[in-house]
Short mmCIF file of C-alpha atoms and ligand atoms in Angstrom, two decimals:
data_model
loop_
_atom_site.label_atom_id
_atom_site.label_comp_id
_atom_site.label_asym_id
_atom_site.label_seq_id
_atom_site.Cartn_x
_atom_site.Cartn_y
_atom_site.Cartn_z
CA UNK A 174 32.16 17.51 46.38
CA UNK A 175 31.17 15.78 43.13
CA UNK A 176 28.55 16.71 40.56
CA UNK A 177 26.81 13.72 38.97
CA UNK A 178 24.70 14.34 35.90
CA UNK A 179 22.14 11.82 34.78
CA UNK A 180 21.13 12.11 31.12
CA UNK A 181 17.53 10.98 30.57
CA UNK A 182 14.43 10.85 32.75
CA UNK A 183 13.10 7.41 31.86
CA UNK A 184 13.44 4.14 33.76
CA UNK A 185 17.25 4.12 33.72
CA UNK A 186 17.72 7.79 34.56
CA UNK A 187 15.12 7.96 37.32
CA UNK A 188 16.37 4.78 38.99
CA UNK A 189 19.97 6.05 38.84
CA UNK A 190 19.20 9.56 40.12
CA UNK A 191 17.22 8.28 43.10
CA UNK A 192 19.81 5.67 44.00
CA UNK A 193 22.54 8.34 43.90
CA UNK A 194 20.55 10.74 46.02
CA UNK A 195 19.67 8.04 48.56
CA UNK A 196 23.21 6.71 48.90
CA UNK A 197 25.39 9.82 48.60
CA UNK A 198 26.09 12.42 51.29
CA UNK A 199 24.29 15.72 50.69
CA UNK A 200 27.43 17.60 49.64
CA UNK A 201 27.39 15.76 46.30
CA UNK A 202 25.06 17.25 43.68
CA UNK A 203 22.76 15.18 41.45
CA UNK A 204 21.28 16.77 38.31
CA UNK A 205 18.96 15.07 35.81
CA UNK A 206 18.61 16.41 32.26
CA UNK A 207 15.77 15.35 29.98
CA UNK A 208 14.01 16.72 26.94
CA UNK A 209 10.53 15.82 28.22
CA UNK A 210 9.34 16.80 31.67
CA UNK A 211 7.08 13.81 32.20
CA UNK A 212 7.38 10.06 32.58
CA UNK A 213 5.00 7.20 31.98
CA UNK A 214 5.32 3.44 31.77
CA UNK A 215 5.38 2.18 28.14
CA UNK A 216 2.53 -0.29 28.46
CA UNK A 217 0.15 2.54 29.39
CA UNK A 218 0.03 3.39 25.66
CA UNK A 219 -1.71 0.10 24.93
CA UNK A 220 -4.16 0.69 27.77
CA UNK A 221 -5.02 4.07 26.27
CA UNK A 222 -5.41 2.56 22.78
CA UNK A 223 -8.03 -0.01 23.81
CA UNK A 224 -9.84 2.31 26.24
CA UNK A 225 -8.66 0.78 29.53
CA UNK A 226 -7.24 4.08 30.84
CA UNK A 227 -6.11 7.44 29.37
CA UNK A 228 -2.33 7.85 29.13
CA UNK A 229 -2.30 11.01 31.24
CA UNK A 230 -3.61 9.11 34.27
CA UNK A 231 -0.38 7.16 34.55
CA UNK A 232 2.05 10.04 34.07
CA UNK A 233 4.32 11.78 36.56
CA UNK A 234 6.07 15.16 36.35
CA UNK A 235 9.87 15.25 36.53
CA UNK A 236 9.69 18.62 38.32
CA UNK A 237 8.83 16.53 41.40
CA UNK A 238 12.48 15.37 41.49
CA UNK A 239 13.34 18.69 43.18
CA UNK A 240 11.40 17.48 46.26
CA UNK A 241 13.91 14.64 46.58
CA UNK A 242 17.00 16.87 46.31
CA UNK A 243 17.59 16.08 42.64
CA UNK A 244 17.93 19.08 40.34
CA UNK A 245 15.84 18.68 37.19
CA UNK A 246 16.58 20.64 34.02
CA UNK A 247 14.30 20.31 31.03
CA UNK A 248 16.71 20.58 28.10
CA UNK A 249 17.53 18.90 24.81
CA UNK A 250 21.02 17.42 24.90
CA UNK A 251 22.86 18.22 21.68
CA UNK A 252 26.37 16.87 22.33
CA UNK A 253 28.16 14.66 24.86
CA UNK A 254 31.93 14.79 25.37
CA UNK A 255 32.70 11.76 27.54
CA UNK A 256 36.40 12.66 27.78
CA UNK A 257 35.76 15.94 29.60
CA UNK A 258 32.27 14.83 30.80
CA UNK A 259 30.81 18.02 29.34
CA UNK A 260 27.27 18.05 27.96
CA UNK A 261 25.90 20.68 25.56
CA UNK A 262 22.17 21.33 25.77
CA UNK A 263 19.45 23.76 24.75
CA UNK A 264 19.83 25.19 28.27
CA UNK A 265 23.61 25.66 28.05
CA UNK A 266 26.67 23.55 28.94
CA UNK A 267 26.95 21.27 31.95
CA UNK A 268 30.16 19.83 33.45
CA UNK A 269 30.12 16.69 35.52
CA UNK A 270 32.49 14.57 37.57
CA UNK A 271 30.39 11.53 36.70
CA UNK A 272 27.86 10.92 33.94
CA UNK A 273 25.10 8.34 33.68
CA UNK A 274 23.88 8.16 30.10
CA UNK A 275 20.33 6.77 30.02
CA UNK A 276 18.88 8.39 26.91
CA UNK A 277 16.73 5.47 25.78
CA UNK A 278 16.17 4.52 22.15
CA UNK A 279 14.27 6.35 19.43
CA UNK A 280 11.57 4.71 17.36
CA UNK A 281 12.65 4.22 13.74
CA UNK A 282 10.64 3.04 10.76
CA UNK A 283 13.35 0.85 9.24
CA UNK A 284 12.85 0.58 5.48
CA UNK A 285 9.40 2.16 5.64
CA UNK A 286 9.46 5.72 4.36
CA UNK A 287 6.43 7.04 6.19
CA UNK A 288 3.26 6.02 7.94
CA UNK A 289 0.03 7.87 7.40
CA UNK A 290 -3.67 7.38 6.78
CA UNK A 291 -4.63 4.04 8.29
CA UNK A 292 -1.02 3.07 9.09
CA UNK A 293 0.37 4.22 12.43
CA UNK A 294 3.39 3.86 14.68
CA UNK A 295 1.97 1.78 17.55
CA UNK A 296 4.55 3.21 19.99
CA UNK A 297 3.96 6.89 19.22
CA UNK A 298 1.92 8.48 22.02
CA UNK A 299 1.04 11.42 19.75
CA UNK A 300 -0.61 8.99 17.30
CA UNK A 301 -2.97 7.61 19.96
CA UNK A 302 -5.98 9.82 19.14
CA UNK A 303 -5.78 8.91 15.43
CA UNK A 304 -5.27 5.21 16.22
CA UNK A 305 -8.24 5.20 18.58
CA UNK A 306 -10.37 6.90 15.92
CA UNK A 307 -9.42 4.34 13.25
CA UNK A 308 -9.96 1.47 15.66
CA UNK A 309 -13.43 2.74 16.53
CA UNK A 310 -14.45 2.62 12.86
CA UNK A 311 -12.83 -0.76 12.16
CA UNK A 312 -15.83 -3.05 11.60
CA UNK A 313 -14.36 -5.41 9.02
CA UNK A 314 -11.15 -6.11 7.11
CA UNK A 315 -7.59 -6.70 8.26
CA UNK A 316 -5.86 -5.41 11.36
CA UNK A 317 -2.15 -5.92 10.81
CA UNK A 318 0.54 -5.49 13.48
CA UNK A 319 3.87 -5.64 11.61
CA UNK A 320 7.12 -5.54 13.56
CA UNK A 321 9.34 -3.34 11.38
CA UNK A 322 12.69 -4.67 12.57
CA UNK A 323 14.86 -5.59 15.50
CA UNK A 324 15.78 -4.71 18.08
CA UNK A 325 12.50 -3.21 19.20
CA UNK A 326 11.34 -2.06 22.62
CA UNK A 327 9.59 -4.56 24.87
CA UNK A 328 9.69 -7.78 22.83
CA UNK A 329 6.32 -9.08 24.12
CA UNK A 330 4.49 -5.80 23.30
CA UNK A 331 3.31 -6.69 19.73
CA UNK A 332 1.68 -9.87 21.07
CA UNK A 333 0.27 -8.03 24.07
CA UNK A 334 -1.21 -5.49 21.65
CA UNK A 335 -2.70 -8.30 19.54
CA UNK A 336 -4.37 -9.89 22.60
CA UNK A 337 -5.78 -6.58 23.80
CA UNK A 338 -6.99 -5.56 20.34
CA UNK A 339 -8.54 -9.00 19.76
CA UNK A 340 -10.46 -8.61 23.01
CA UNK A 341 -11.47 -5.04 22.17
CA UNK A 342 -12.89 -6.15 18.80
CA UNK A 343 -14.76 -9.02 20.48
CA UNK A 344 -16.33 -6.60 22.96
CA UNK A 345 -17.47 -4.46 20.04
CA UNK A 346 -18.97 -7.57 18.40
CA UNK A 347 -16.96 -7.17 15.18
CA UNK A 348 -14.11 -9.61 15.72
CA UNK A 349 -15.54 -12.23 13.34
CA UNK A 350 -15.37 -9.68 10.51
CA UNK A 351 -11.79 -8.55 11.27
CA UNK A 352 -8.75 -10.69 10.66
CA UNK A 353 -5.92 -9.95 13.09
CA UNK A 354 -2.38 -10.67 11.90
CA UNK A 355 0.98 -10.14 13.66
CA UNK A 356 4.14 -10.30 11.56
CA UNK A 357 7.73 -10.43 12.78
CA UNK A 358 11.06 -10.64 10.97
CA UNK A 359 12.26 -13.00 13.70
CA UNK A 360 12.10 -16.79 13.42
CA UNK A 361 9.90 -17.15 16.52
CA UNK A 362 7.82 -14.82 18.68
CA UNK A 363 10.42 -14.27 21.41
CA UNK A 364 13.78 -15.78 20.37
CA UNK A 365 15.62 -14.24 23.34
CA UNK A 366 13.36 -16.19 25.66
CA UNK A 367 13.88 -19.55 23.94
CA UNK A 368 11.78 -21.95 21.89
CA UNK A 369 9.46 -23.13 24.65
CA UNK A 370 8.34 -19.62 25.59
CA UNK A 371 7.97 -18.69 21.90
CA UNK A 372 5.75 -21.72 21.36
CA UNK A 373 3.55 -20.76 24.30
CA UNK A 374 2.99 -17.29 22.85
CA UNK A 375 2.31 -18.75 19.39
CA UNK A 376 -0.26 -21.17 20.87
CA UNK A 377 -1.99 -18.36 22.78
CA UNK A 378 -2.26 -16.34 19.54
CA UNK A 379 -3.64 -19.35 17.62
CA UNK A 380 -6.22 -20.03 20.36
CA UNK A 381 -7.62 -16.57 19.76
CA UNK A 382 -7.58 -16.89 15.98
CA UNK A 383 -4.73 -14.37 15.64
CA UNK A 384 -2.55 -15.19 12.67
CA UNK A 385 1.20 -15.16 13.26
CA UNK A 386 3.66 -14.78 10.40
CA UNK A 387 7.29 -15.20 11.44
CA UNK A 388 10.33 -14.44 9.27
CA UNK A 389 8.41 -11.68 7.51
CA UNK A 390 10.78 -8.80 6.88
CA UNK A 391 8.85 -5.63 6.03
CA UNK A 392 10.21 -3.97 2.89
CA UNK A 393 7.60 -1.24 2.49
CA UNK A 394 4.20 -0.03 3.59
CA UNK A 395 2.18 1.59 0.81
CA UNK A 396 -0.19 3.97 2.54
CA UNK A 397 -2.10 4.64 -0.72
CA UNK A 398 -2.93 1.01 -1.56
CA UNK A 399 -2.93 -0.14 2.09
CA UNK A 400 -0.41 -2.88 1.46
CA UNK A 401 2.50 -4.20 3.51
CA UNK A 402 5.23 -5.73 1.32
CA UNK A 403 7.69 -8.25 2.67
CA UNK A 404 11.06 -9.46 1.42
CA UNK A 405 10.39 -12.36 -0.93
CA UNK A 406 7.41 -10.56 -2.51
CA UNK A 407 4.68 -11.61 -0.06
CA UNK A 408 2.16 -8.85 0.58
CA UNK A 409 -0.61 -8.25 3.07
CA UNK A 410 -3.50 -5.83 2.67
CA UNK A 411 -4.56 -3.89 5.71
CA UNK A 412 -7.56 -1.88 6.77
CA UNK A 413 -5.65 -0.70 9.83
CA UNK A 414 -1.89 -1.18 10.36
CA UNK A 415 -0.33 -0.59 13.76
CA UNK A 416 3.39 -0.94 13.14
CA UNK A 417 5.92 -1.70 15.85
CA UNK A 418 8.95 0.52 15.19
CA UNK A 419 12.53 -0.61 15.25
CA UNK A 420 14.63 0.83 18.08
CA UNK A 421 17.55 3.06 17.07
CA UNK A 422 20.14 4.87 19.19
CA UNK A 423 19.31 8.54 19.86
CA UNK A 424 21.31 10.69 17.38
CA UNK A 425 23.11 12.50 20.20
CA UNK A 426 24.45 9.12 21.37
CA UNK A 427 25.21 7.78 17.88
CA UNK A 428 27.16 10.96 17.07
CA UNK A 429 29.19 10.93 20.30
CA UNK A 430 32.52 9.20 20.98
CA UNK A 431 30.54 6.85 23.23
CA UNK A 432 28.97 5.15 20.21
CA UNK A 433 30.17 1.71 19.24
CA UNK A 434 28.79 -0.75 16.71
CA UNK A 435 25.39 0.28 15.38
CA UNK A 436 25.61 3.65 17.16
CA UNK A 437 24.77 2.06 20.54
CA UNK A 438 26.83 2.35 23.73
CA UNK A 439 28.44 -0.96 24.70
CA UNK A 440 29.13 -0.72 28.45
CA UNK A 441 30.41 -3.54 30.60
CA UNK A 442 27.24 -5.57 31.13
CA UNK A 443 28.00 -6.29 34.77
CA UNK A 444 29.14 -2.85 36.01
CA UNK A 445 27.51 -0.46 33.45
CA UNK A 446 30.90 1.25 33.03
CA UNK A 447 31.90 2.61 29.63
CA UNK A 448 35.49 2.86 28.44
CA UNK A 449 35.52 6.54 29.53
CA UNK A 450 36.47 7.28 33.11
CA UNK A 451 33.51 8.33 35.24
CA UNK A 452 30.99 7.64 32.46
CA UNK A 453 28.34 4.95 32.89
CA UNK A 454 25.51 3.93 30.57
CA UNK A 455 22.21 2.19 31.23
CA UNK A 456 19.01 1.12 29.55
CA UNK A 457 17.80 1.18 25.96
CA UNK A 458 20.63 3.38 24.64
CA UNK A 459 23.03 0.51 25.31
CA UNK A 460 23.57 -2.73 23.46
CA UNK A 461 23.99 -5.55 25.92
CA UNK A 462 23.94 -9.01 24.44
CA UNK A 463 20.79 -10.99 25.26
CA UNK A 464 19.21 -8.15 27.23
CA UNK A 465 15.83 -7.02 25.85
CA UNK A 466 15.06 -3.32 25.56
CA UNK A 467 12.69 -3.01 28.50
CA UNK A 468 12.16 -0.72 31.46
CA UNK A 469 12.98 -3.39 34.02
CA UNK A 470 16.49 -3.81 32.62
CA UNK A 471 16.99 -0.06 32.18
CA UNK A 472 16.08 0.40 35.83
CA UNK A 473 18.36 -2.42 37.01
CA UNK A 474 21.36 -1.18 35.04
CA UNK A 475 20.69 2.45 36.03
CA UNK A 476 20.78 1.41 39.66
CA UNK A 477 24.02 -0.55 39.18
CA UNK A 478 25.61 2.48 37.47
CA UNK A 479 24.58 4.67 40.41
CA UNK A 480 25.89 2.25 43.03
CA UNK A 481 29.23 2.02 41.27
CA UNK A 482 29.54 5.82 41.26
CA UNK A 483 28.70 5.76 44.98
CA UNK A 484 31.41 3.12 45.41
CA UNK A 485 33.94 5.33 43.62
CA UNK A 486 33.04 8.32 45.78
CA UNK A 487 32.60 6.73 49.19
CA UNK A 488 34.41 3.40 49.10
CA UNK A 489 31.11 1.50 49.47
CA UNK A 490 30.85 -1.95 47.92
CA UNK A 491 30.53 -1.86 44.12
CA UNK A 492 27.49 -3.41 42.43
CA UNK A 493 27.16 -6.07 39.76
CA UNK A 494 24.23 -6.80 37.47
CA UNK A 495 23.56 -10.53 37.21
CA UNK A 496 21.19 -10.44 34.19
CA UNK A 497 18.00 -11.34 36.03
CA UNK A 498 14.72 -9.65 35.25
CA UNK A 499 11.23 -10.04 33.85
CA UNK A 500 8.82 -8.70 31.27
CA UNK A 501 5.05 -8.78 31.62
CA UNK A 502 2.86 -10.20 28.90
CA UNK A 503 -0.71 -9.02 29.24
CA UNK A 504 -3.70 -11.12 28.19
CA UNK A 505 -7.34 -10.08 28.07
CA UNK A 506 -9.63 -10.13 31.10
CA UNK A 507 -7.09 -8.58 33.46
CA UNK A 508 -4.66 -11.49 33.30
CA UNK A 509 -0.94 -11.35 32.71
CA UNK A 510 2.06 -13.62 32.81
CA UNK A 511 5.67 -12.78 33.53
CA UNK A 512 8.53 -13.76 31.32
CA UNK A 513 11.07 -14.19 34.07
CA UNK A 514 14.57 -15.48 34.62
CA UNK A 515 18.19 -14.76 33.87
CA UNK A 516 19.13 -13.37 30.48
CA UNK A 517 22.90 -13.81 30.97
CA UNK A 518 22.96 -17.60 31.35
CA UNK A 519 24.94 -19.51 28.71
CA UNK A 520 24.42 -20.89 26.13
CA UNK A 521 20.84 -19.54 26.22
CA UNK A 522 18.92 -17.38 28.69
CA UNK A 523 17.08 -19.33 31.39
CA UNK A 524 13.70 -17.69 31.10
CA UNK A 525 10.25 -19.04 31.89
CA UNK A 526 6.75 -17.89 31.01
CA UNK A 527 4.07 -18.82 33.55
CA UNK A 528 0.39 -19.25 32.72
CA UNK A 529 -1.42 -15.90 32.77
CA UNK A 530 -3.36 -15.11 35.93
CA UNK A 531 -4.97 -12.27 37.87
CA UNK A 532 -2.15 -12.11 40.45
CA UNK A 533 0.46 -11.27 37.80
CA UNK A 534 -1.86 -8.63 36.39
CA UNK A 535 -2.04 -7.08 39.87
CA UNK A 536 1.77 -7.25 39.98
CA UNK A 537 1.91 -5.38 36.67
CA UNK A 538 -0.41 -2.67 37.99
CA UNK A 539 1.68 -2.40 41.15
CA UNK A 540 4.87 -2.19 39.05
CA UNK A 541 3.62 1.05 37.52
CA UNK A 542 2.12 2.50 40.69
CA UNK A 543 5.23 1.83 42.78
CA UNK A 544 7.58 3.52 40.32
CA UNK A 545 5.40 6.58 39.86
CA UNK A 546 5.08 6.90 43.62
CA UNK A 547 8.68 6.19 44.56
CA UNK A 548 10.27 8.31 41.82
CA UNK A 549 7.81 11.17 41.33
CA UNK A 550 5.53 11.16 44.37
CA UNK A 551 2.37 10.38 42.33
C1 LIG B 655 4.01 -0.34 24.17
C2 LIG B 655 5.15 -0.54 25.10
C3 LIG B 655 5.02 -1.39 26.18
C4 LIG B 655 6.09 -1.59 27.05
N1 LIG B 655 5.91 -2.43 28.12
C5 LIG B 655 6.94 -2.63 28.97
C6 LIG B 655 6.77 -3.49 30.11
O1 LIG B 655 5.71 -4.07 30.34
N2 LIG B 655 7.85 -3.66 30.92
C7 LIG B 655 9.05 -3.04 30.69
O2 LIG B 655 9.99 -3.23 31.48
N3 LIG B 655 9.22 -2.23 29.63
C8 LIG B 655 8.20 -2.02 28.77
N4 LIG B 655 8.38 -1.20 27.68
C9 LIG B 655 9.73 -0.71 27.34
C10 LIG B 655 10.15 0.49 28.13
O3 LIG B 655 9.22 1.54 28.01
C11 LIG B 655 11.52 0.97 27.68
O4 LIG B 655 12.38 -0.12 27.48
C12 LIG B 655 12.11 1.88 28.76
O5 LIG B 655 11.37 3.08 28.77
C13 LIG B 655 13.59 2.16 28.56
O6 LIG B 655 14.05 2.98 29.59
P1 LIG B 655 15.26 4.01 29.36
O7 LIG B 655 15.46 4.73 30.63
O8 LIG B 655 16.40 3.30 28.75
O9 LIG B 655 14.73 5.00 28.24
P2 LIG B 655 13.43 5.91 28.21
O10 LIG B 655 12.47 5.47 29.24
O11 LIG B 655 12.99 5.91 26.80
O12 LIG B 655 13.95 7.34 28.62
C14 LIG B 655 14.81 8.09 27.80
C15 LIG B 655 14.93 9.48 28.37
O13 LIG B 655 15.92 10.20 27.64
C16 LIG B 655 15.40 11.46 27.25
N5 LIG B 655 16.09 11.87 26.03
C17 LIG B 655 16.32 11.17 24.91
N6 LIG B 655 17.04 11.91 24.02
C18 LIG B 655 17.27 13.11 24.62
C19 LIG B 655 17.96 14.29 24.25
N7 LIG B 655 18.59 14.43 23.08
N8 LIG B 655 17.98 15.32 25.12
C20 LIG B 655 17.38 15.22 26.32
N9 LIG B 655 16.72 14.13 26.72
C21 LIG B 655 16.66 13.09 25.89
C22 LIG B 655 13.91 11.22 27.09
O14 LIG B 655 13.20 12.44 27.16
C23 LIG B 655 13.66 10.31 28.28
O15 LIG B 655 13.52 11.06 29.47
C24 LIG B 655 7.32 -0.94 26.82
C25 LIG B 655 7.45 -0.06 25.74
C26 LIG B 655 6.39 0.15 24.90
C27 LIG B 655 6.55 1.11 23.76
#
């Protein structure tokens, strides 16, 4: 009998735990450890921000995992020893025969010391009430969406936020008095997806009068003077700044022997195996060349990790990840497009962005509903 412990209850962890439970005989135990006892899909934050739907409506409780035969322990993981596969947590020590590390990424502010007043972390769910309040009183001035650094979660999200906020301001009848600007340190909107896709996104922004500034590396945000400073001395005043944080490895990962360059885990990109026996890693806590930090990829790699553990335990066929996947890009008026293809093709990913339509928006809604239902019975 083996005990498999999944670290993290996000996309990667939930996909892995369910796959293990589905595929393994009952005698094997599956435990999932996570600091938070709830799960929601990242894009629901933007829906909450612009009043489409409150965040809580799209959340599921991890306690529901027990109904599927997966033990859930709410605990903060403080140390991981991949050699012995022992995990220290706020709820004591846990020993495993196999580990799946799917601890996600933390949001970091890069060179920015702090955000307060009218400058917020766009990805922070706790900041949503304050952001909504500031947005409601934004009648004129500058709305700035600066990407603080790369990598960051969900590469299309800053543009998606710009489209939704543009639409929100139009509905309030104040858009002509508010300039909307997105800045990125990258040379194009979505370099990982290639020039053609980047151009499409840039055109869609321009059509809506949203200013795009590429190659703008944020050096500082002065919350007193309401100024964003960029390398090279350019500055931008803001009335409201909604900053996209840089993704950083969780400290417990960066401080563990699993950490490689940059503090990330660098598993084999096809099998999700790490260099430690019986230890697999999936999702945003890993660095896999060309793979964006997005739920779809966390889920796919979590499932591959699980199937390879099943293969080790039962002799079933092992699994390989081929690099295919998609990210949604939402436009106003309930339309979305999917950035879809294979991110492992050489020399560049083969990824396409279709025109936005209502069908893809329905697919995005179903994406959330299916995962909440399948994983947490919502
Ligand atoms: C605004 C926005 C929009 C997005 N839109 C999309 C989209 O349309 N499509 C898409 O695919 N992705 C999207 N994403 C990205 C997506 O949310 C992430 O890439 C995804 O959640 C990564 O999954 P993960 O399992 O690697 O990590 P996470 O989902 O972040 O899960 C990490 C888990 O680890 C736990 N954890 C971390 N540290 C500890 C610790 N020390 N102790 C215990 N537990 C810990 C956390 O509690 C959590 O359960 C979006 C993100 C944002 C912010």
